Short mmCIF file of C-alpha atoms in Angstrom, two decimals:
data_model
loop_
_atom_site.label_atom_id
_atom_site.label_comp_id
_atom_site.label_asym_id
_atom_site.label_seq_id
_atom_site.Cartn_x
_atom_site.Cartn_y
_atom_site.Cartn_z
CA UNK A 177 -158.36 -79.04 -87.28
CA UNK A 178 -161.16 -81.50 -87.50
CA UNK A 179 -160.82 -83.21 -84.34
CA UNK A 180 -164.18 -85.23 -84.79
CA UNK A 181 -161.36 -87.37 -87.48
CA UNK A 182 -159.15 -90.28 -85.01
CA UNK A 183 -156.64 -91.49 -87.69
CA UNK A 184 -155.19 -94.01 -85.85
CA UNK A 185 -158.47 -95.73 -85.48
CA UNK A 186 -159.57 -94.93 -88.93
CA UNK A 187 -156.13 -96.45 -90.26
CA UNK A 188 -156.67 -99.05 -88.25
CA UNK A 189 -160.41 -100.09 -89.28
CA UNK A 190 -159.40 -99.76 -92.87
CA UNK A 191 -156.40 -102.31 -92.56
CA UNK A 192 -159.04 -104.52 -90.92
CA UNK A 193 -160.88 -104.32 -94.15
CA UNK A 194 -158.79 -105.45 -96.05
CA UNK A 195 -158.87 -108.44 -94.76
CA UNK A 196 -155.28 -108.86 -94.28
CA UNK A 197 -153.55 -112.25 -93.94
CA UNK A 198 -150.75 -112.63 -91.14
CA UNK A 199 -147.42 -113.94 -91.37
CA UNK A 200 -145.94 -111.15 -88.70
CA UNK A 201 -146.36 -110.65 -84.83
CA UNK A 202 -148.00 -111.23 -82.66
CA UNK A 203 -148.40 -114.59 -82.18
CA UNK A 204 -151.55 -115.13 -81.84
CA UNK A 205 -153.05 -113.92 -85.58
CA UNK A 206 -155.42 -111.49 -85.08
CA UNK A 207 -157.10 -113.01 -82.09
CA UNK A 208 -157.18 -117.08 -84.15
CA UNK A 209 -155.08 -118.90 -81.37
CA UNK A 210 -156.03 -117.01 -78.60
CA UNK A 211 -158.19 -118.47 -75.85
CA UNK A 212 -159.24 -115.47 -74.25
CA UNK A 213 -163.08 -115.05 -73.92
CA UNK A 214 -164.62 -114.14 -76.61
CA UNK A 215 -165.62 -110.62 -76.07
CA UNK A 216 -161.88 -109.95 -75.19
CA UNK A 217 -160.68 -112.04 -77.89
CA UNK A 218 -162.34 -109.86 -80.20
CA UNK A 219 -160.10 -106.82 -79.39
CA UNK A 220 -157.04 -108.59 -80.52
CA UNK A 221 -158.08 -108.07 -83.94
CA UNK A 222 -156.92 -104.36 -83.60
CA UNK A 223 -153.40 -105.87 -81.69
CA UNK A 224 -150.79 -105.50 -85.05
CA UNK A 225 -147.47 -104.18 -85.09
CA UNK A 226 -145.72 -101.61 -87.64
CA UNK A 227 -147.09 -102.54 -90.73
CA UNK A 228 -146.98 -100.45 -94.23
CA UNK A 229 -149.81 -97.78 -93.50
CA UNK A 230 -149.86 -97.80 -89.93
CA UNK A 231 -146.62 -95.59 -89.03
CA UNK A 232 -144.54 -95.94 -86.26
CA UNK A 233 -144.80 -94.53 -82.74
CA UNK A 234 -140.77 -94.09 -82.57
CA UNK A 235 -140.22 -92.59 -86.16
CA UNK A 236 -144.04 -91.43 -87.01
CA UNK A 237 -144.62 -89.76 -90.27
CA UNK A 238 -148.51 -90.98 -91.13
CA UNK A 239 -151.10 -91.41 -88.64
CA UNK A 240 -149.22 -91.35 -85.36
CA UNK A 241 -147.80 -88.25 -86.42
CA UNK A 242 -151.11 -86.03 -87.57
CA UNK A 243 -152.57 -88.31 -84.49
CA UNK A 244 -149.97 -86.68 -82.42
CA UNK A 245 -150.16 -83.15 -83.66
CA UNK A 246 -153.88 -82.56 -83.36
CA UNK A 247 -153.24 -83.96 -80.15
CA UNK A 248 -150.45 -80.99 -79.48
CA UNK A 249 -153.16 -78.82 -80.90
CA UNK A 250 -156.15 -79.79 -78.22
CA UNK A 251 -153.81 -78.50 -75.29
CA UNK A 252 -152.07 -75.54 -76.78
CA UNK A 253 -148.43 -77.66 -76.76
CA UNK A 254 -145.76 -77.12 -78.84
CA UNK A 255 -145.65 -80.73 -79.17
CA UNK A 256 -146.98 -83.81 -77.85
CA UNK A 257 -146.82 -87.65 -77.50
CA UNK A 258 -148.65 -90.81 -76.95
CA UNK A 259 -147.16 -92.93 -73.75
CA UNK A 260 -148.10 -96.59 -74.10
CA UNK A 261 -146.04 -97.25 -70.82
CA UNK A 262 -148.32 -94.85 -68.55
CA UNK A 263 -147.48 -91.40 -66.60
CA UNK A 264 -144.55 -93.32 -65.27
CA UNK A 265 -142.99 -93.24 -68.22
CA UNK A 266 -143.62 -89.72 -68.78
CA UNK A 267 -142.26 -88.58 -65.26
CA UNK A 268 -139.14 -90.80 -66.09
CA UNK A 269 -138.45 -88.59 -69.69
CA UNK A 270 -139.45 -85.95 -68.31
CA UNK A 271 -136.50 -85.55 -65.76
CA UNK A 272 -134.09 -87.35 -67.36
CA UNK A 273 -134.79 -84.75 -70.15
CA UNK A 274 -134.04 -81.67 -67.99
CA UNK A 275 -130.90 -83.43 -65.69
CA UNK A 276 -128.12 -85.24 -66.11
CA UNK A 277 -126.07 -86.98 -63.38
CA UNK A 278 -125.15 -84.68 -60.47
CA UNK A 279 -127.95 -82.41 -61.18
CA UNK A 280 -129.82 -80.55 -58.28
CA UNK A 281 -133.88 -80.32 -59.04
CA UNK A 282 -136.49 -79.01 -56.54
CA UNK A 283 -139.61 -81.80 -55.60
CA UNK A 284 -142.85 -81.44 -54.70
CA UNK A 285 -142.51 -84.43 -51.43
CA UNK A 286 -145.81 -85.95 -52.17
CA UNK A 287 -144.87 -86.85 -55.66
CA UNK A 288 -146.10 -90.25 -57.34
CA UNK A 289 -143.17 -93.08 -56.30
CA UNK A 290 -142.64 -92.50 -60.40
CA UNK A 291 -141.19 -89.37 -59.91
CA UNK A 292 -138.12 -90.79 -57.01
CA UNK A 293 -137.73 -93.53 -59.08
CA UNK A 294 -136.83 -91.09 -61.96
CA UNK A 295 -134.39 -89.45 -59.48
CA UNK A 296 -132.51 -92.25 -58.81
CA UNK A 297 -132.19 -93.78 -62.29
CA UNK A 298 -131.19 -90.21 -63.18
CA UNK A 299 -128.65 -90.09 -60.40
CA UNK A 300 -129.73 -86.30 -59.47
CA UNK A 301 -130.03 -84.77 -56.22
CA UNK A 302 -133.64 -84.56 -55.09
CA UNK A 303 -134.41 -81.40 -52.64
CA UNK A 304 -137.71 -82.20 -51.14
CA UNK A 305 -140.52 -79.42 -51.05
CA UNK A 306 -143.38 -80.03 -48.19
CA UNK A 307 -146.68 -79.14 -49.50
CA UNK A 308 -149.27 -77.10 -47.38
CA UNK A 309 -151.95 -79.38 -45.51
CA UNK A 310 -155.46 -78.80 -47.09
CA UNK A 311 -157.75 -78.59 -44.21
CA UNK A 312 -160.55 -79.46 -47.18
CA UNK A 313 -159.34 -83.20 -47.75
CA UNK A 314 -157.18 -84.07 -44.97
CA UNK A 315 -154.24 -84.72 -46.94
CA UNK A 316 -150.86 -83.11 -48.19
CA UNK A 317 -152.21 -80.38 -50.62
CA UNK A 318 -150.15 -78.24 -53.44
CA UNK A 319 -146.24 -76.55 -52.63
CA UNK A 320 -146.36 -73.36 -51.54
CA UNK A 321 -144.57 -70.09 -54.29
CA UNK A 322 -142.77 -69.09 -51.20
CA UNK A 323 -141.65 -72.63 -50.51
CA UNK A 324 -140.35 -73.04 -54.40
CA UNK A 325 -138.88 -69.66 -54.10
CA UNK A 326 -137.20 -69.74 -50.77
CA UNK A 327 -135.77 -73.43 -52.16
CA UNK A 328 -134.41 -71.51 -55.33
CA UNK A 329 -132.70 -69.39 -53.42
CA UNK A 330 -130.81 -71.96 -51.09
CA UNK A 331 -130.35 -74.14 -54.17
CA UNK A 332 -129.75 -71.96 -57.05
CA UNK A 333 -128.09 -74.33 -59.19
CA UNK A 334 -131.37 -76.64 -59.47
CA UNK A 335 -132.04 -77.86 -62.72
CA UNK A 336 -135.99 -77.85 -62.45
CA UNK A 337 -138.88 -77.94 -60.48
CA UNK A 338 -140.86 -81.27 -59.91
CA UNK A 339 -145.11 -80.37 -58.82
CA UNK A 340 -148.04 -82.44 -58.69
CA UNK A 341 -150.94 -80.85 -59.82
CA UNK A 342 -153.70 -81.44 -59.44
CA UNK A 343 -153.07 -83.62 -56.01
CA UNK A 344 -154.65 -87.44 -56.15
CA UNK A 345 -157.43 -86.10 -54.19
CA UNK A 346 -158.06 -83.18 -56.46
CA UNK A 347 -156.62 -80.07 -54.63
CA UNK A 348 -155.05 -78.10 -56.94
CA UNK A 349 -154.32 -74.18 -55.07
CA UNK A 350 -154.12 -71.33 -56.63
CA UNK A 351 -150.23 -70.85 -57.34
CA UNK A 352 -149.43 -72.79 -59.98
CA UNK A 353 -148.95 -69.86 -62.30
CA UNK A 354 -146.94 -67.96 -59.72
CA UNK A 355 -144.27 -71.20 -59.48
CA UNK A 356 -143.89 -70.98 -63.00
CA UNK A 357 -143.04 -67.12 -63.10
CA UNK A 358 -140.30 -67.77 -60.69
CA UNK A 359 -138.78 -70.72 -61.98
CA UNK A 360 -138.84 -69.02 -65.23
CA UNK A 361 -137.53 -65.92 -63.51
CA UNK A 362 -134.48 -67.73 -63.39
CA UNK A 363 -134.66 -69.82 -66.48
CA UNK A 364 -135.20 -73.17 -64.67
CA UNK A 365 -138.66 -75.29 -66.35
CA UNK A 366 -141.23 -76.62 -64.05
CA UNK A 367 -142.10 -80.00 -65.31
CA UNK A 368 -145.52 -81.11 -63.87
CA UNK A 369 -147.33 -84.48 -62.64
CA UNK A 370 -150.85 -83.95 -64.07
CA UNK A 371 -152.07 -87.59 -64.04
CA UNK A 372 -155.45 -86.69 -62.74
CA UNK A 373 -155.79 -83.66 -65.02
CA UNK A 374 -155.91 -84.48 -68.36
CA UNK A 375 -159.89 -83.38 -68.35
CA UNK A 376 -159.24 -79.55 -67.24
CA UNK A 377 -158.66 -78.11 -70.66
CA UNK A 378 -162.92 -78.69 -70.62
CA UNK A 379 -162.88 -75.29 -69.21
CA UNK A 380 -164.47 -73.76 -66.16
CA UNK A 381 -165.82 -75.07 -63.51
CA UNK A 382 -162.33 -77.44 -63.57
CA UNK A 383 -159.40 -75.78 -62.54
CA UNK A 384 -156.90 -74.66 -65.37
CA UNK A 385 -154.69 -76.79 -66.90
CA UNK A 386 -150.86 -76.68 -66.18
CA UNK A 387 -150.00 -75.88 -69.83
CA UNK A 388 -152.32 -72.77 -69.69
CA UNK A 389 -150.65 -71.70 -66.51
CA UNK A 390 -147.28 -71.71 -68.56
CA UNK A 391 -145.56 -75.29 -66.94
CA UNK A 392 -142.73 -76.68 -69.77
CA UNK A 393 -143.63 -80.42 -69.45
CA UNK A 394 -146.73 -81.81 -68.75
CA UNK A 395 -147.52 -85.34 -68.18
CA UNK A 396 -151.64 -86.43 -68.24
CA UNK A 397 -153.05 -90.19 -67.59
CA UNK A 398 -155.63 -90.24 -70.24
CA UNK A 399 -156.67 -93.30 -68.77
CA UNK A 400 -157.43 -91.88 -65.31
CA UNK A 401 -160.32 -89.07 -65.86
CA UNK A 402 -160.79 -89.59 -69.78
CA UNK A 403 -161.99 -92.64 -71.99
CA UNK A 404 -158.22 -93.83 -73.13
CA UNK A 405 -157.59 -97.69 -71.79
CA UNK A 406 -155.53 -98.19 -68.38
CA UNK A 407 -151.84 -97.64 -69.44
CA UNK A 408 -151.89 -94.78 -71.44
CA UNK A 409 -150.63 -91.35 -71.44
CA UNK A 410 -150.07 -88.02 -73.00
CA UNK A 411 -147.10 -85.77 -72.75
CA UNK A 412 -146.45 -82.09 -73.96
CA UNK A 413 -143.86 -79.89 -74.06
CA UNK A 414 -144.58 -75.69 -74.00
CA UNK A 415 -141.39 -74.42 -73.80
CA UNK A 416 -137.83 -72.78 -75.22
CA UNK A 417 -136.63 -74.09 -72.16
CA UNK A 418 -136.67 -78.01 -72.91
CA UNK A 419 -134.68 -79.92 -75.35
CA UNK A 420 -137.11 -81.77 -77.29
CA UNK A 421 -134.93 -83.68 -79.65
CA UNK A 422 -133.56 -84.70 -76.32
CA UNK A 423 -137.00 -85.56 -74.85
CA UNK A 424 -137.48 -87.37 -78.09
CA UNK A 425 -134.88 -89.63 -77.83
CA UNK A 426 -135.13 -89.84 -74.11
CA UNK A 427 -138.59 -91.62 -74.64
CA UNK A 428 -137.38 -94.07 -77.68
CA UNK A 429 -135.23 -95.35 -75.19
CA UNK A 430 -137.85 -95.54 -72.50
CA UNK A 431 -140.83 -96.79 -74.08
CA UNK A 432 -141.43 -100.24 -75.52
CA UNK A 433 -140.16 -100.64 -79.00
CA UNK A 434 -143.07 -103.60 -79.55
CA UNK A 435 -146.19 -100.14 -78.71
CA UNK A 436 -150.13 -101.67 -78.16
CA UNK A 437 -151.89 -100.54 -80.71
CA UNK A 438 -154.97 -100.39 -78.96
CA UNK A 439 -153.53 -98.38 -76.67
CA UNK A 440 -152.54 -96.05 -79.36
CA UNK A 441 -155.92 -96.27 -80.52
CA UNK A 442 -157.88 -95.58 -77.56
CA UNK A 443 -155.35 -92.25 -77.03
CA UNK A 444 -156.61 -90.77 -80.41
CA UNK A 445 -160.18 -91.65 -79.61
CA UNK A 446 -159.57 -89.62 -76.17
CA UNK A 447 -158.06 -86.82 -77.66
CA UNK A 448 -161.40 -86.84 -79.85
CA UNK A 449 -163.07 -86.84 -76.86
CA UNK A 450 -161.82 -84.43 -74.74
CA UNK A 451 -161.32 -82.35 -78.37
CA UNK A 452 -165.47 -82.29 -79.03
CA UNK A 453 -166.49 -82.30 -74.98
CA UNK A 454 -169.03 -79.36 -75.85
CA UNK A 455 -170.66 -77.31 -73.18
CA UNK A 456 -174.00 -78.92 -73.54
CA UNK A 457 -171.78 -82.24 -72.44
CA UNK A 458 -170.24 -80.05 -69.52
CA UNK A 459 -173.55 -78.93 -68.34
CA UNK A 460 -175.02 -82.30 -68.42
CA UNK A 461 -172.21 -83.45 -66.61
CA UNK A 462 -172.77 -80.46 -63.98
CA UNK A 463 -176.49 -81.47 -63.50
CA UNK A 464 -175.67 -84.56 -63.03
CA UNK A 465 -173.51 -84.18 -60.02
CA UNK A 466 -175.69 -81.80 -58.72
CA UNK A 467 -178.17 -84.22 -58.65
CA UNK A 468 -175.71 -87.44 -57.32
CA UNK A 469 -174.11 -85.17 -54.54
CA UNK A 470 -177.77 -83.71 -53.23
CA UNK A 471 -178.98 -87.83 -53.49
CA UNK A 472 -175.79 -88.56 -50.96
CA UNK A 473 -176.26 -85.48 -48.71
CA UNK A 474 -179.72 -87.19 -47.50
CA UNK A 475 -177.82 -90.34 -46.36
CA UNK A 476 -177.47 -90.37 -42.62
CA UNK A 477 -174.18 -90.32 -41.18
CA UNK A 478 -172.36 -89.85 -44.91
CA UNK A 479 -170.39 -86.59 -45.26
CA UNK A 480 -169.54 -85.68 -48.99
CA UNK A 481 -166.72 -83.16 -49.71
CA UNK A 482 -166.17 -81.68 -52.47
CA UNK A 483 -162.89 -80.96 -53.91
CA UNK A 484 -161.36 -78.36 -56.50
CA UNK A 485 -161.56 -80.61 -59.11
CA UNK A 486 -165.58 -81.12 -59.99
CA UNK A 487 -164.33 -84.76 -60.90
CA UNK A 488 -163.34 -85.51 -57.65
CA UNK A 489 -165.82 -86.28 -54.30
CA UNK A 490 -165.04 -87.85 -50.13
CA UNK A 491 -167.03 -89.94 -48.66
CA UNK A 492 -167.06 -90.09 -44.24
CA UNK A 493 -168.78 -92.06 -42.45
CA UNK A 494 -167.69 -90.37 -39.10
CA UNK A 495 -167.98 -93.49 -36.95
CA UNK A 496 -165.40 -95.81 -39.32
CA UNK A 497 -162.62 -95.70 -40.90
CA UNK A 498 -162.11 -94.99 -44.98
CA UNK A 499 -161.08 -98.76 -45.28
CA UNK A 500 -163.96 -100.07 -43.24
CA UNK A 501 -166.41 -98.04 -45.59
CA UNK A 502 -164.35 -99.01 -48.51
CA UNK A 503 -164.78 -103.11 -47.85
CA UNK A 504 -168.79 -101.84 -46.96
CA UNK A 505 -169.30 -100.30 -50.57
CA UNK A 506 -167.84 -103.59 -52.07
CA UNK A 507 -170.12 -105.61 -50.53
CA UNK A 508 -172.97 -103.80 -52.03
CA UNK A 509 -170.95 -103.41 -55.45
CA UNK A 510 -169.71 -99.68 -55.30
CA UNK A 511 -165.60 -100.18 -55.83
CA UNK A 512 -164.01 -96.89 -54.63
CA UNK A 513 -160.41 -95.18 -56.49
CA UNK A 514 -158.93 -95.34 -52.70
CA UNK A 515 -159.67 -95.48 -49.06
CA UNK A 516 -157.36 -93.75 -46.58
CA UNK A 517 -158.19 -93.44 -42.43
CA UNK A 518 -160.67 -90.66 -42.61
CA UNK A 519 -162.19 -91.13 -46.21
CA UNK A 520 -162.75 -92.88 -49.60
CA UNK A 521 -162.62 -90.69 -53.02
CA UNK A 522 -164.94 -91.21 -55.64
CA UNK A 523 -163.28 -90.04 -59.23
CA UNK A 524 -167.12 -89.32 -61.09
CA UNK A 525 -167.41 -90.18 -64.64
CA UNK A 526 -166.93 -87.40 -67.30
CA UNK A 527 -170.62 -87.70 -68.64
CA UNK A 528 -171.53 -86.30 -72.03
CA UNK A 529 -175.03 -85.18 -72.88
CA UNK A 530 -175.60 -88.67 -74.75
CA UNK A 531 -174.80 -90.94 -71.66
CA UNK A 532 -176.32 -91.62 -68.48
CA UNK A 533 -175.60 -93.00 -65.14
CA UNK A 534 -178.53 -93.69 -62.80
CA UNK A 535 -177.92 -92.28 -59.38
CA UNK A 536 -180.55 -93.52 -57.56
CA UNK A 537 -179.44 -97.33 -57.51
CA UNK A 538 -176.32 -96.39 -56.71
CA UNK A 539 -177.03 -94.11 -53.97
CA UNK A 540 -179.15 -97.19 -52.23
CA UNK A 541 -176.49 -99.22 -52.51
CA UNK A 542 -174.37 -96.48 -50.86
CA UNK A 543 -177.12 -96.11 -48.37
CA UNK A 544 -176.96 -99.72 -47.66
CA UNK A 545 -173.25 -99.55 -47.06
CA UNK A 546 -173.26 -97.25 -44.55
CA UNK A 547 -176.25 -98.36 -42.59
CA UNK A 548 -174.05 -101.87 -42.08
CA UNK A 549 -171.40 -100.04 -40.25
CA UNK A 550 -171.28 -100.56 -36.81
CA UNK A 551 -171.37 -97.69 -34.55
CA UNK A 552 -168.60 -98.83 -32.25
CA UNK A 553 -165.87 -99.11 -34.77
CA UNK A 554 -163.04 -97.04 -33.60
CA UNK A 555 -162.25 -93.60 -34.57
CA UNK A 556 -159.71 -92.70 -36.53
CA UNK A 557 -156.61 -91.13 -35.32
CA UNK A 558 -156.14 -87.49 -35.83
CA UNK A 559 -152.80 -87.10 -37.76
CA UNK A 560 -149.72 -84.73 -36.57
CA UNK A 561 -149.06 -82.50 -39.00
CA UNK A 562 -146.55 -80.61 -37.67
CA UNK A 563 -144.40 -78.55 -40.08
CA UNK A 564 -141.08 -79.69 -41.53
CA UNK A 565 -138.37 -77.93 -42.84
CA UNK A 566 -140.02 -76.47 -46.05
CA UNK A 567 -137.11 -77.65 -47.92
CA UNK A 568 -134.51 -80.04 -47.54
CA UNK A 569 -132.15 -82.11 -49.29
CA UNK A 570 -132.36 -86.01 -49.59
CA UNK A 571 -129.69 -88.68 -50.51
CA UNK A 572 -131.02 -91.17 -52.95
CA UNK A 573 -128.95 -93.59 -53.99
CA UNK A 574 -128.33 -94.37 -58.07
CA UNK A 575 -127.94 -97.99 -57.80
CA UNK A 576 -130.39 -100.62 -55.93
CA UNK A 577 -129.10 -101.57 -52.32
CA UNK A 578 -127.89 -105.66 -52.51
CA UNK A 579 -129.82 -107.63 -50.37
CA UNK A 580 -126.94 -108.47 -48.60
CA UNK A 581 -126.62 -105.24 -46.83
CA UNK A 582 -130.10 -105.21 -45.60
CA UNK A 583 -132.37 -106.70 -43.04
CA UNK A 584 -135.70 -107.32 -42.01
CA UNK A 585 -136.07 -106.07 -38.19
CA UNK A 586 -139.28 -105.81 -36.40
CA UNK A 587 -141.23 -102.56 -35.57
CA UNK A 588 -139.94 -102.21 -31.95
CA UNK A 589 -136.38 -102.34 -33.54
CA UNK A 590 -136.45 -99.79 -36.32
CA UNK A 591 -136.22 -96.74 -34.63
CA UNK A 592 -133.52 -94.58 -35.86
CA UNK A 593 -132.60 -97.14 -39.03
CA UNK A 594 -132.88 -96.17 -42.70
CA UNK A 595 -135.17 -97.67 -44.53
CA UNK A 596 -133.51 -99.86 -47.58
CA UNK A 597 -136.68 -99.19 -50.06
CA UNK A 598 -139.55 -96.84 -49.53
CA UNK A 599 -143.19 -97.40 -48.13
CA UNK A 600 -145.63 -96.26 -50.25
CA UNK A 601 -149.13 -96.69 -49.27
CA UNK A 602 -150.67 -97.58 -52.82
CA UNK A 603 -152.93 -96.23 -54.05
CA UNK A 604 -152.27 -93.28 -53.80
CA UNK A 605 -148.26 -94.43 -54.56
CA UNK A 606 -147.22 -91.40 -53.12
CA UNK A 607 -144.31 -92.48 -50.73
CA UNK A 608 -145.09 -91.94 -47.12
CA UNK A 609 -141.18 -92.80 -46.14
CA UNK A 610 -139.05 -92.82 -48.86
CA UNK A 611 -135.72 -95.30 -49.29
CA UNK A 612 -132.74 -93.58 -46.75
CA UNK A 613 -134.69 -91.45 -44.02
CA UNK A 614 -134.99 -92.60 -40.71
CA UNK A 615 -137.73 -94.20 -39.06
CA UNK A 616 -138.91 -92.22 -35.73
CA UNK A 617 -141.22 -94.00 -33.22
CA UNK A 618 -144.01 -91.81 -35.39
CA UNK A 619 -143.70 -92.66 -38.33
CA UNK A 620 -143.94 -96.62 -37.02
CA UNK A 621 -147.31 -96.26 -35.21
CA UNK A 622 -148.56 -94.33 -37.87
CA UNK A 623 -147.68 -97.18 -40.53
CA UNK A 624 -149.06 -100.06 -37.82
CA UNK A 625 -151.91 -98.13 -37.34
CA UNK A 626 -152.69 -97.96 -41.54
CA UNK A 627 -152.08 -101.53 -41.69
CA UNK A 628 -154.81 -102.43 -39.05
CA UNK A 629 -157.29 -100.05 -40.40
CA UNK A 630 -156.46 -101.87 -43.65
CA UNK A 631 -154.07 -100.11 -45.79
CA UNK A 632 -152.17 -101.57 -48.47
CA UNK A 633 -148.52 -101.10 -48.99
CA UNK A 634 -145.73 -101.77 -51.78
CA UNK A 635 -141.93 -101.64 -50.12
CA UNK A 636 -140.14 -101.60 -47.10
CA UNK A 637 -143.23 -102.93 -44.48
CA UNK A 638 -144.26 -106.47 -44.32
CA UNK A 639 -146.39 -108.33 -41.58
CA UNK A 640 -144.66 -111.50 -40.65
CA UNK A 641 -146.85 -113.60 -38.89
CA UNK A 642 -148.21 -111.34 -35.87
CA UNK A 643 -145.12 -108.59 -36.36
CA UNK A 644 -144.74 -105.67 -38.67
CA UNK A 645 -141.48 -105.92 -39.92
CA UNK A 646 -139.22 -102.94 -42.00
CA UNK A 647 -136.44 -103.57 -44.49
CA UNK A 648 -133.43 -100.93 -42.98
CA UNK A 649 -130.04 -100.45 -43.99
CA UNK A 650 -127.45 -102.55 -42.36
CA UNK A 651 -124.59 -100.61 -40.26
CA UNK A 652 -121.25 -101.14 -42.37
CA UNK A 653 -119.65 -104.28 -40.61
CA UNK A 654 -122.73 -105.82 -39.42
CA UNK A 655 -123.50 -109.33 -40.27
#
């Protein structure tokens, strides 16, 4: 296949030509009554709906559907599709594809808050995984083969096998492959979280995609590490395993029946990309981090580490916090993907060989940053990473708890309760509690701590005035 050719953006420039006249949606007529500014007024011109020549994502048969299977034929999948509603909607298909109520399915624990929300809409039984701790990044790394197998044989009914790979912070391990060959050992798919992997079919020095390793369903944010706009996704499916009419109609129902078409656009064009990334673009790419990483190493008191994904670099400042050096960047204009206590994580552009980014500027300005930090600031706690049950089962409810059978209790009060929602520090939006476990006197000063180091968090935690406060469960009978 050519894969220099983007057919839906072609399609779309030569509808532009025409100079077509609108009497359809949207409402705002190719950008005319829009008050946007201009330069993002100008975009809307592209914004058009399904329109003779220009297909349609649910039923495609022109553009969306050669669009789509060049797309399949980039990462080696039997098929694939354009998301418009983000990885979220890809984890949602993807389980909902492979379970039906009742279910069992094995879960990596530090999945994206996407993937337990699939599990409860799905009303299946989640049996959490814990990952191994990479020593590397700090942080909850891959799930162990011996932890997947030693699951599959306490819960051999499960339906499928939930990973993230490669982690947010780009750890990716080594067993991948291995999973697959026992989950497939036992006919069960592994269905795979790959938001921050859609770049790794570029080929060595980035780890191997999950496709090539042999998972069933793969879900990519081309938005996250290639040029695609915020919002959109791919998904494939590798595997006699997998219903696809199933998946098919799974996502019809899922996805928005009004799709972007800029979105749609900006998919093909990052297929294109990703499709013509040659070598000389890889090894400019290489170079260039060589040379951004060896400009950081020189600044005093800045640690870099570097993670298994070439895309992916920490920053420490070893006297402050990841938020404190987070809010010290922004003042100099550097705006980080995250911040957590020990570190903030850089995700580096995908250069070609025809685009540049200065370094030097940036590492003054990074330079700057950390020369501002005070030297008193406190240290950041070490973490307790004890080992949990390597697998274990949790109760997730199918329906949303009423309001009336919850309550807002301060910290000092929630030991022992069950959360109503989850906590999910965000980003990463990987749950730290999730909705039903118990609170433990931990597991509170942990989430105070976050919150006074200057995390941000979506559910169950809120500060009310000079009290953090938790959403529990209510005790049936309680008022």
């Amino acid at each position: 296949m050519d894969h220099t050719k983007r057919p839906v953006v072609e399609a779309l420039q030569t509808f532009l030509a025409s100079q077509p006249v609108s009497f359809h949606v949207p409402g705002h007529k190719h950008g005319l009554l829009s008050k946007l500014p201009e330069d993002l007024k100008t975009a809307l011109r592209y914004d058009v709906t399904e329109l003779s020549g220009l297909d349609d994502l649910h039923a495609p048969a022109e553009m969306l559907s050669e669009a789509q299977m060049m797309l399949a034929d980039v990462y080696g999948a039997d098929q694939s599709y354009f998301l418009v509603n983000g990885s979220t909607v890809g984890n949602l298909a993807m389980i909902r594809t492979v379970c039906t109520p009742g279910d069992t399915v094995l879960v990596q624990r530090n999945a994206h808050k996407s993937v337990f929300h699939a599990l409860e809409l799905a009303a299946v039984q989640a049996i959490l995984l814990t990952p191994e701790w990479d020593e590397t990044t700090c942080t909850a790394g891959p799930v162990s083969s011996a932890t997947v197998q030693e699951a599959l044989e306490r819960y051999p009914d499960a339906k499928g096998v939930v990973v993230t790979y490669p982690t947010y912070y780009g750890t990716t391990g080594t067993e991948l492959q291995t999973i697959v060959e026992i989950a497939h050992g036992r006919g069960i798919p592994v269905l795979v979280d790959e938001a921050h992997g859609a770049h790794f079919i570029a080929g060595d020095p980035f780890p191997a995609s999950a496709l090539r390793l042999g998972a069933d369903l793969v879900v990519q944010s081309a938005h996250k590490t290639l040029s695609a706009m915020t919002q959109a996704s791919f998904l494939h499916v590798n595997s006699q395993l997998v219903d696809v009419d199933r998946l098919t109609r799974t996502l019809s129902m899922l996805q928005t029946s009004s799709p972007s078409y800029l979105l749609l656009a900006s998919l093909d064009d990052a297929r294109a990309m990703i499709a013509t990334y040659s070598e000389d673009d890889k090894q400019a790419f290489l170079a260039w981090r060589r040379e951004f990483i060896g400009q950081l190493s020189t600044i005093k008191a800045l640690e870099v580490i570097e993670t298994e994904d070439p895309l992916k670099i920490l920053l420490r400042q070893k006297e402050a916090s990841g938020y404190t050096l987070q809010l010290s960047l922004e003042e100099e204009g550097i705006y980080t993907e995250l911040a957590d206590e020990r570190q903030v994580l850089f995700v580096l552009p995908l250069l070609t060989s025809a685009i540049s980014y200065p370094t030097q500027p940036i590492c003054k300005a990074i330079d700057l940053a950390v020369q501002r930090l005070q030297k008193d600031v406190e240290q950041t706690p070490e973490k307790d990473e004890s080992v949990e049950e390597k697998s274990r089962k949790l109760v997730i409810t199918t329906s949303s708890h009423s309001k009336k059978n919850t309550a807002w209790v301060p910290a000092e009060s929630a030991v022992g309760l069950e959360l109503a929602a989850a906590i999910i520090p965000y980003p990463p939006g990987i749950p730290l509690v999730l909705s039903g476990e118990q609170l433990n006197p931990q597991l509170i000063q942990e989430i105070c701590q976050m919150m006074v180091s200057g995390a941000n968090f979506q559910g169950a935690v809120r500060v009310n005035g000079p009290t953090t406060e938790f959403e529990v469960l209510r005790a049936q009978g309680e008022d």
